[in-house]
Amino acid sequence: MYIDIDELAKEFGTSRALHPVSLSIPAGALVALLGPSGSGKTTLLRILGGLEFPTSGRVLFDGKDATGMSVQERRAGFVFQHYALFRHMTVFENIAFGLRARKRRERPGEAEIGRRVNRLLDLIRLPNIGGRYPSQLSGGQRQRVALARALAIEPRMLLLDEPFGALDAKVRKELRQGLREIHDTTGLTTIFVTHDQEEAMELADLVVVMSMGRIEQIGKPADIRSRPSSDFVRAFTAA
Ligand SMILES: Nc1ncnc2c1ncn2[C@@H]1O[C@H](COP(=O)(O)OP(=O)(O)OP(=O)(O)O)[C@@H](O)[C@H]1O
Ligand SMILES: [Mg+2]
């Protein structure tokens, strides 16, 4: 699915979280929203997922106006920094949750749910942990399970907000690689928020540099490095 963001703005009371921003995201792209704290990254991501609504402007999915669409209709898979898995459910049940929650008509049968969950456990390279509870997993494993849970509903796009933010440097790098692989396997349009320039530059096809509710620059990592559009971008993306 391709996404167009057209002059999207968001105010909370009198404060502007987003000035009108516009951005086109090609189908299947892996996009980083990169910027310092308070630059509007989460606000933009939440508006895309339908968790927040813009004050003005439009969002289009595959060319169709999706601005007023509900969360359910948008079918986004979400992963947050602290995506609390359900503690009383096994990994298997956590991943199956979104499928079981479907209306009877759309719900796959038990055998199909089992097949899908096992396929996702393979995809996150944790094939043998279906029977464990979240408390029996490392932080990195929990985020992988959160990713599998987000993928289980067969989303149209994947939205991740600092998904590796709470993890140590080594695990972050592993999960970065894991996300890249999963993206390349699924081909899903994927947007992730980070304030870590290294993460954005290493992982993304397209980097969107944000500052104070504005988009400073949109480009491929190499282009942003070689031709930063402002002193801010130069300083923020310096290796
Ligand atoms: N629900 C809200 N009510 C009021 N102001 C908000 C709300 N959500 C965000 N803001 C404000 O909007 C601005 C952008 O916030 P946002 O969370 O999008 O930033 P961010 O780039 O994700 O920052 P961080 O890296 O710290 O997560 C900030 O000034 C923030 O205080
Ligand atoms: Mg944020």
JSON list of C-alpha atoms and ligand atoms in Angstrom, two decimals, residues 12 15-17 35-44 52 162 193 195, ligand 1:
[
{"chain": "A", "resi": 12, "resn": "PHE", "atom": "CA", "xyz": [-3.24, 20.01, 20.92]},
{"chain": "A", "resi": 15, "resn": "SER", "atom": "CA", "xyz": [0.23, 23.99, 20.87]},
{"chain": "A", "resi": 16, "resn": "ARG", "atom": "CA", "xyz": [1.18, 22.80, 17.41]},
{"chain": "A", "resi": 17, "resn": "ALA", "atom": "CA", "xyz": [2.54, 19.29, 17.35]},
{"chain": "A", "resi": 35, "resn": "GLY", "atom": "CA", "xyz": [14.08, 13.57, 14.94]},
{"chain": "A", "resi": 36, "resn": "PRO", "atom": "CA", "xyz": [14.70, 14.78, 18.48]},
{"chain": "A", "resi": 37, "resn": "SER", "atom": "CA", "xyz": [12.22, 14.54, 21.32]},
{"chain": "A", "resi": 38, "resn": "GLY", "atom": "CA", "xyz": [9.07, 16.56, 20.72]},
{"chain": "A", "resi": 39, "resn": "SER", "atom": "CA", "xyz": [9.57, 16.86, 16.95]},
{"chain": "A", "resi": 40, "resn": "GLY", "atom": "CA", "xyz": [6.19, 15.25, 16.17]},
{"chain": "A", "resi": 41, "resn": "LYS", "atom": "CA", "xyz": [7.25, 11.74, 15.16]},
{"chain": "A", "resi": 42, "resn": "THR", "atom": "CA", "xyz": [4.79, 9.88, 17.38]},
{"chain": "A", "resi": 43, "resn": "THR", "atom": "CA", "xyz": [1.99, 12.28, 16.52]},
{"chain": "A", "resi": 44, "resn": "LEU", "atom": "CA", "xyz": [2.48, 11.64, 12.80]},
{"chain": "A", "resi": 52, "resn": "GLU", "atom": "CA", "xyz": [-5.16, 10.31, 16.61]},
{"chain": "A", "resi": 162, "resn": "GLU", "atom": "CA", "xyz": [10.84, 3.34, 18.98]},
{"chain": "A", "resi": 193, "resn": "VAL", "atom": "CA", "xyz": [10.02, 6.16, 14.62]},
{"chain": "A", "resi": 195, "resn": "HIS", "atom": "CA", "xyz": [15.67, 9.39, 17.45]},
{"chain": "B", "resi": 1, "resn": "LIG", "atom": "N1", "xyz": [-1.89, 14.26, 23.78]},
{"chain": "B", "resi": 1, "resn": "LIG", "atom": "C1", "xyz": [-1.15, 15.38, 23.75]},
{"chain": "B", "resi": 1, "resn": "LIG", "atom": "N2", "xyz": [-1.58, 16.51, 24.35]},
{"chain": "B", "resi": 1, "resn": "LIG", "atom": "C2", "xyz": [-0.85, 17.64, 24.29]},
{"chain": "B", "resi": 1, "resn": "LIG", "atom": "N3", "xyz": [0.33, 17.76, 23.65]},
{"chain": "B", "resi": 1, "resn": "LIG", "atom": "C3", "xyz": [0.81, 16.68, 23.05]},
{"chain": "B", "resi": 1, "resn": "LIG", "atom": "C4", "xyz": [0.11, 15.43, 23.06]},
{"chain": "B", "resi": 1, "resn": "LIG", "atom": "N4", "xyz": [0.84, 14.53, 22.35]},
{"chain": "B", "resi": 1, "resn": "LIG", "atom": "C5", "xyz": [1.94, 15.19, 21.94]},
{"chain": "B", "resi": 1, "resn": "LIG", "atom": "N5", "xyz": [1.93, 16.47, 22.34]},
{"chain": "B", "resi": 1, "resn": "LIG", "atom": "C6", "xyz": [2.96, 17.48, 22.05]},
{"chain": "B", "resi": 1, "resn": "LIG", "atom": "O1", "xyz": [3.20, 17.48, 20.67]},
{"chain": "B", "resi": 1, "resn": "LIG", "atom": "C7", "xyz": [4.60, 17.63, 20.39]},
{"chain": "B", "resi": 1, "resn": "LIG", "atom": "C8", "xyz": [5.09, 16.46, 19.56]},
{"chain": "B", "resi": 1, "resn": "LIG", "atom": "O2", "xyz": [5.03, 15.29, 20.36]},
{"chain": "B", "resi": 1, "resn": "LIG", "atom": "P1", "xyz": [5.39, 13.84, 19.83]},
{"chain": "B", "resi": 1, "resn": "LIG", "atom": "O3", "xyz": [5.02, 12.88, 20.89]},
{"chain": "B", "resi": 1, "resn": "LIG", "atom": "O4", "xyz": [4.80, 13.66, 18.49]},
{"chain": "B", "resi": 1, "resn": "LIG", "atom": "O5", "xyz": [6.98, 13.96, 19.70]},
{"chain": "B", "resi": 1, "resn": "LIG", "atom": "P2", "xyz": [8.07, 12.85, 19.42]},
{"chain": "B", "resi": 1, "resn": "LIG", "atom": "O6", "xyz": [8.88, 13.35, 18.28]},
{"chain": "B", "resi": 1, "resn": "LIG", "atom": "O7", "xyz": [7.44, 11.52, 19.30]},
{"chain": "B", "resi": 1, "resn": "LIG", "atom": "O8", "xyz": [8.99, 12.92, 20.73]},
{"chain": "B", "resi": 1, "resn": "LIG", "atom": "P3", "xyz": [9.71, 11.74, 21.58]},
{"chain": "B", "resi": 1, "resn": "LIG", "atom": "O9", "xyz": [10.99, 11.41, 20.82]},
{"chain": "B", "resi": 1, "resn": "LIG", "atom": "O10", "xyz": [10.02, 12.38, 22.89]},
{"chain": "B", "resi": 1, "resn": "LIG", "atom": "O11", "xyz": [8.78, 10.59, 21.69]},
{"chain": "B", "resi": 1, "resn": "LIG", "atom": "C9", "xyz": [5.28, 17.77, 21.75]},
{"chain": "B", "resi": 1, "resn": "LIG", "atom": "O12", "xyz": [5.48, 19.12, 22.00]},
{"chain": "B", "resi": 1, "resn": "LIG", "atom": "C10", "xyz": [4.28, 17.15, 22.70]},
{"chain": "B", "resi": 1, "resn": "LIG", "atom": "O13", "xyz": [4.39, 17.75, 23.98]}
]
